[in-house]
CSV table of N, CA and C in Angstrom, one decimal:
chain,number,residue,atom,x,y,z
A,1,UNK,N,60.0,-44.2,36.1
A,1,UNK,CA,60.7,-45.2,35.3
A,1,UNK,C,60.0,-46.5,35.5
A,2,UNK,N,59.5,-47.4,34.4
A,2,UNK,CA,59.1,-48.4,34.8
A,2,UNK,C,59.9,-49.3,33.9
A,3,UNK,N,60.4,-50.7,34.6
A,3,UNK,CA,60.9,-52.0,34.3
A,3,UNK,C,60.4,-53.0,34.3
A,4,UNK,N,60.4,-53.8,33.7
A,4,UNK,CA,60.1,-55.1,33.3
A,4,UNK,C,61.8,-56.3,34.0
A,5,UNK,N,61.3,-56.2,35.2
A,5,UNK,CA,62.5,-57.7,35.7
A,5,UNK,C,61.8,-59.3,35.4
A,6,UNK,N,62.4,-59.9,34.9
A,6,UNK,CA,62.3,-61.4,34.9
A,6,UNK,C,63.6,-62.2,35.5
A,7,UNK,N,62.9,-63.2,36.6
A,7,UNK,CA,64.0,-63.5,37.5
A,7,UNK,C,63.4,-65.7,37.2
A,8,UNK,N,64.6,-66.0,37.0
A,8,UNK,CA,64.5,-67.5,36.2
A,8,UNK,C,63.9,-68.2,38.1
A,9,UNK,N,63.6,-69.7,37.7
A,9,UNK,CA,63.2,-70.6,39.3
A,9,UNK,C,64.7,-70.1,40.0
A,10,UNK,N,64.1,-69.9,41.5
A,10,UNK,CA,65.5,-69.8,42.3
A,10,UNK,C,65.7,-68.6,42.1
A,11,UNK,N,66.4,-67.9,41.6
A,11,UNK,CA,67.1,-66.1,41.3
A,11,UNK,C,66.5,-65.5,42.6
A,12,UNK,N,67.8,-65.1,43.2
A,12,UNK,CA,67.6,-64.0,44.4
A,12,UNK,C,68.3,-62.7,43.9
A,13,UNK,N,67.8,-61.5,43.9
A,13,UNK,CA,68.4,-60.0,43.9
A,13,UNK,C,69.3,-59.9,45.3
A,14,UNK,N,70.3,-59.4,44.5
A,14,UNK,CA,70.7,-59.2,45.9
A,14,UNK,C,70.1,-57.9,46.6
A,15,UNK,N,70.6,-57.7,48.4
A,15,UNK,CA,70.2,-56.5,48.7
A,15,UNK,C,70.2,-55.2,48.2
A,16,UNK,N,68.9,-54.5,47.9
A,16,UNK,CA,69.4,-53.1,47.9
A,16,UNK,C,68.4,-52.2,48.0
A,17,UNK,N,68.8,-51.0,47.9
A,17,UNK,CA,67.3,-49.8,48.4
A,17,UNK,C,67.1,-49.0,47.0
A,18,UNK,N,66.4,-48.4,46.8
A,18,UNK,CA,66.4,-47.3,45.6
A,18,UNK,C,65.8,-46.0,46.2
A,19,UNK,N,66.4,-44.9,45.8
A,19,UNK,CA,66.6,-43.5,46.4
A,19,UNK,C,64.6,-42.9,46.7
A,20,UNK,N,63.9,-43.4,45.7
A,20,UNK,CA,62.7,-43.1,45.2
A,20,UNK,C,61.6,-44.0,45.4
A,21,UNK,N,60.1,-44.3,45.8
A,21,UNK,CA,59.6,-45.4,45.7
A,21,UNK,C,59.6,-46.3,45.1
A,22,UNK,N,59.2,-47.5,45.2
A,22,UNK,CA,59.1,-48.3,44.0
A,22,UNK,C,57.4,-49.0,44.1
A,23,UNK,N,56.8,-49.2,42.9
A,23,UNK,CA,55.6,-50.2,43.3
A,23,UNK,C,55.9,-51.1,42.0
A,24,UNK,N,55.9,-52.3,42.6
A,24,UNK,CA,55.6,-53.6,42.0
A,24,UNK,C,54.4,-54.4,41.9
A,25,UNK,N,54.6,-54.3,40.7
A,25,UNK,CA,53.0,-55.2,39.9
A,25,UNK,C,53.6,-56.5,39.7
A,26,UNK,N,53.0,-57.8,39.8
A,26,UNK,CA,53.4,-59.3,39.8
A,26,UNK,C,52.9,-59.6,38.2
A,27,UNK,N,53.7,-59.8,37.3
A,27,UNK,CA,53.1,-60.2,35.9
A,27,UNK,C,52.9,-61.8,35.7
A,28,UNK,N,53.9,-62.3,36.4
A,28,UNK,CA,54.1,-63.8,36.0
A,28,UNK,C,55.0,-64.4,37.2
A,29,UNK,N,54.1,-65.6,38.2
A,29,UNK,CA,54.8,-66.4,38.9
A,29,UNK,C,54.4,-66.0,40.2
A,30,UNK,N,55.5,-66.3,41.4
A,30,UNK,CA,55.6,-65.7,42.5
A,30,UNK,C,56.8,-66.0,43.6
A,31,UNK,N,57.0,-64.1,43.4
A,31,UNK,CA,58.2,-63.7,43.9
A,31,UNK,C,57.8,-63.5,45.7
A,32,UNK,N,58.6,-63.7,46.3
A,32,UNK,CA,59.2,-63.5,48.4
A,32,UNK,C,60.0,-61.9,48.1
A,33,UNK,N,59.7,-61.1,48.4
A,33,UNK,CA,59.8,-59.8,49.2
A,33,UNK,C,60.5,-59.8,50.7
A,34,UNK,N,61.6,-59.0,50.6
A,34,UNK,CA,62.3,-59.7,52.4
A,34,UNK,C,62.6,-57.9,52.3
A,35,UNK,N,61.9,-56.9,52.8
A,35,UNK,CA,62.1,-56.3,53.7
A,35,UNK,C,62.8,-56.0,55.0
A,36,UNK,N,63.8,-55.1,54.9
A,36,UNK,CA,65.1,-55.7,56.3
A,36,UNK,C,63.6,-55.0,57.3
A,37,UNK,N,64.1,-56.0,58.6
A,37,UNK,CA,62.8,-55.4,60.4
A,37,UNK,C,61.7,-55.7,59.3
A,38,UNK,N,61.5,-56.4,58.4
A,38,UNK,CA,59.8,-57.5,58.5
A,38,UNK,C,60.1,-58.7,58.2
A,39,UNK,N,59.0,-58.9,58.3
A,39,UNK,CA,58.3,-60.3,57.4
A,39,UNK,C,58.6,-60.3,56.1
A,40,UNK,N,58.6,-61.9,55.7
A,40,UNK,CA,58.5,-61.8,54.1
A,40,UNK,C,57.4,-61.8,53.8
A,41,UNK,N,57.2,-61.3,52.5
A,41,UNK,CA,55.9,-61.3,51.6
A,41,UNK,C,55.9,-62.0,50.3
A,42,UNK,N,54.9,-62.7,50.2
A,42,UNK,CA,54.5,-63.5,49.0
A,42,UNK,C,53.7,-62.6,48.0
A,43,UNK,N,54.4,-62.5,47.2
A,43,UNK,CA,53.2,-61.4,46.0
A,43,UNK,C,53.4,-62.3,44.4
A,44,UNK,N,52.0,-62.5,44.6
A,44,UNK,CA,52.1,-63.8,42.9
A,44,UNK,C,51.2,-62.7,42.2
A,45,UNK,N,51.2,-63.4,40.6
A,45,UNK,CA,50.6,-62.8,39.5
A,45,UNK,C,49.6,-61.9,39.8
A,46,UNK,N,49.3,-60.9,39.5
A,46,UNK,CA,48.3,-60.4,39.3
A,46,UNK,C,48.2,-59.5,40.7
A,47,UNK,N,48.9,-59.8,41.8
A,47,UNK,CA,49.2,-58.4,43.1
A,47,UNK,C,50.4,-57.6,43.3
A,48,UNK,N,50.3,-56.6,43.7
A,48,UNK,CA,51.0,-55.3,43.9
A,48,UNK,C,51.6,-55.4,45.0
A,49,UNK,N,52.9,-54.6,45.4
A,49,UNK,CA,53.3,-54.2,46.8
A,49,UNK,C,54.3,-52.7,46.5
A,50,UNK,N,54.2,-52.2,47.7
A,50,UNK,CA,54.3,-50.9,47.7
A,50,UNK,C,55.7,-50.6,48.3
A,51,UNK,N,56.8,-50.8,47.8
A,51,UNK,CA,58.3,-50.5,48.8
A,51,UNK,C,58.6,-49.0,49.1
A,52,UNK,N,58.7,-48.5,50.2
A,52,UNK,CA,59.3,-47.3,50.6
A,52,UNK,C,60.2,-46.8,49.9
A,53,UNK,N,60.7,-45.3,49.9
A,53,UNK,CA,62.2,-45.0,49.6
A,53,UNK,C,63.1,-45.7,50.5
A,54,UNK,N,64.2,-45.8,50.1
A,54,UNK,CA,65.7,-46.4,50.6
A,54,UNK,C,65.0,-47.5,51.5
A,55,UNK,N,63.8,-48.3,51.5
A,55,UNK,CA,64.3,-49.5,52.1
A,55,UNK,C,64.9,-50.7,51.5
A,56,UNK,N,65.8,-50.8,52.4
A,56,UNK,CA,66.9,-52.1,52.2
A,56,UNK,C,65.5,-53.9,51.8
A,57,UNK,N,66.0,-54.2,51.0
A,57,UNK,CA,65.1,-55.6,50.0
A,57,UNK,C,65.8,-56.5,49.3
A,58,UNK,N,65.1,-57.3,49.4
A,58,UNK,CA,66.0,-58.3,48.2
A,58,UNK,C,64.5,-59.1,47.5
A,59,UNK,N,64.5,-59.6,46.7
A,59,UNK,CA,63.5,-60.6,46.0
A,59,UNK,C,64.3,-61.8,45.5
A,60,UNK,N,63.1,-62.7,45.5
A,60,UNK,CA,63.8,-63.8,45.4
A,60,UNK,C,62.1,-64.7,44.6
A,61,UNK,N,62.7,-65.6,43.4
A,61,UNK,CA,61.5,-66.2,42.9
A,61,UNK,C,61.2,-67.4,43.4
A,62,UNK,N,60.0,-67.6,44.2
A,62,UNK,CA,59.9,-69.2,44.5
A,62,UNK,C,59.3,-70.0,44.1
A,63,UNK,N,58.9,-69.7,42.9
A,63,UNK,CA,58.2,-70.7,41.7
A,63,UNK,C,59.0,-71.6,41.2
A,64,UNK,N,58.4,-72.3,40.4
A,64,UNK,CA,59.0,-73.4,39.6
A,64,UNK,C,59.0,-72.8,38.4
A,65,UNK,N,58.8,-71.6,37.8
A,65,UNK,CA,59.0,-71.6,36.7
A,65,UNK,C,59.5,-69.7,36.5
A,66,UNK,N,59.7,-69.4,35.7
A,66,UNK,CA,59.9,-68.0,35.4
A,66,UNK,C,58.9,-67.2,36.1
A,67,UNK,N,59.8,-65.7,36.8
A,67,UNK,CA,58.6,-64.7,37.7
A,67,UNK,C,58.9,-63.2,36.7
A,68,UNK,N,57.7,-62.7,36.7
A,68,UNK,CA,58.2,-61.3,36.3
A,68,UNK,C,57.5,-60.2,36.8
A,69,UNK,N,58.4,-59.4,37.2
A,69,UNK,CA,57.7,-57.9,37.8
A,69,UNK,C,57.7,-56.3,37.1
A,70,UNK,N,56.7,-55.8,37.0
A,70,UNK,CA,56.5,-54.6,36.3
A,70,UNK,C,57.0,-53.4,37.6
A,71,UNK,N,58.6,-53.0,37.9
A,71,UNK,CA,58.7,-52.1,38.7
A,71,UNK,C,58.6,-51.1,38.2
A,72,UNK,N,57.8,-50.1,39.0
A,72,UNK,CA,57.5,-48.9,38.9
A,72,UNK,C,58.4,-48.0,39.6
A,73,UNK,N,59.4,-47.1,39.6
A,73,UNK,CA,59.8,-46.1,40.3
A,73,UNK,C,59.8,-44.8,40.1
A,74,UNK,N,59.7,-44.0,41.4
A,74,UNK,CA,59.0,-42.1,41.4
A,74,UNK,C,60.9,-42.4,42.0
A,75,UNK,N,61.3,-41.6,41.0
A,75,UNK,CA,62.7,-41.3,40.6
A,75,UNK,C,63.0,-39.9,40.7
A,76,UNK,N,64.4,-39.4,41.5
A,76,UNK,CA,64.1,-38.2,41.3
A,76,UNK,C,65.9,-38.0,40.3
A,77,UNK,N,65.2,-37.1,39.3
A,77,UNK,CA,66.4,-37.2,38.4
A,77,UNK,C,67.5,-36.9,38.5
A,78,UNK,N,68.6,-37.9,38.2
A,78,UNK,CA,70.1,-37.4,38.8
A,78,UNK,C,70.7,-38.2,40.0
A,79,UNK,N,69.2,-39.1,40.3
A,79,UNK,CA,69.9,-39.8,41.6
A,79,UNK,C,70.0,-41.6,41.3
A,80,UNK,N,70.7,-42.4,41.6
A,80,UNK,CA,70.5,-44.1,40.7
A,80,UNK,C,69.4,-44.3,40.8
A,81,UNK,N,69.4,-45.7,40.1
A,81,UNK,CA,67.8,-46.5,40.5
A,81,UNK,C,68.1,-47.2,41.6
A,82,UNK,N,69.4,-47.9,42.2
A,82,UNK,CA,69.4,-48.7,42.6
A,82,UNK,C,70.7,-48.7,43.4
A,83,UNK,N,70.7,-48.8,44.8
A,83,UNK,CA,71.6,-48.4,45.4
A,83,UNK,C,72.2,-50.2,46.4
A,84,UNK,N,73.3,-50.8,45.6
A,84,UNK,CA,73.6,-52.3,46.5
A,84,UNK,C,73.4,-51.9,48.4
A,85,UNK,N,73.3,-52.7,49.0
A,85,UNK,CA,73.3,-52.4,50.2
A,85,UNK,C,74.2,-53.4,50.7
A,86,UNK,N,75.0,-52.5,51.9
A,86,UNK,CA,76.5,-53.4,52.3
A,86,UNK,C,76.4,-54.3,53.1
């Protein structure tokens, strides 16, 4: 399944994991990646990052202007895309 998220200046996702991988392509701006037990990651226009199944994440845009991401997920059918984390 692939999505097209656009997140305005400021916008944080809240936490959550998805059942399936996900890879993110950076189309526009640049989004912070907070992986729970890491570092954050800076991923601007034009780079990739690779999220595990079920790990727990949130994103957040820290540009000044609109960010957008092309998520990719290996879904397995039947199960959500997106699971809140408590």
């Amino acid at each position: 399944i692939q999505v097209l998220v656009v997140f305005a200046p400021g916008v944080t996702a809240p936490r959550h994991s998805h059942p399936g991988e996900e890879l993110v392509y950076v189309v526009e701006g640049t989004l912070e990646y907070q992986l729970d037990g890491r570092l954050p990651v800076t991923v601007k226009a034009g780079e990739v990052l690779f999220i595990l199944a079920e790990a727990i994440h949130t994103v957040k845009n820290i540009g000044s202007g609109n960010a957008a991401e092309l998520a990719t997920y290996l879904a397995e059918k039947g199960k959500p895309l997106v699971v809140l984390a408590k």
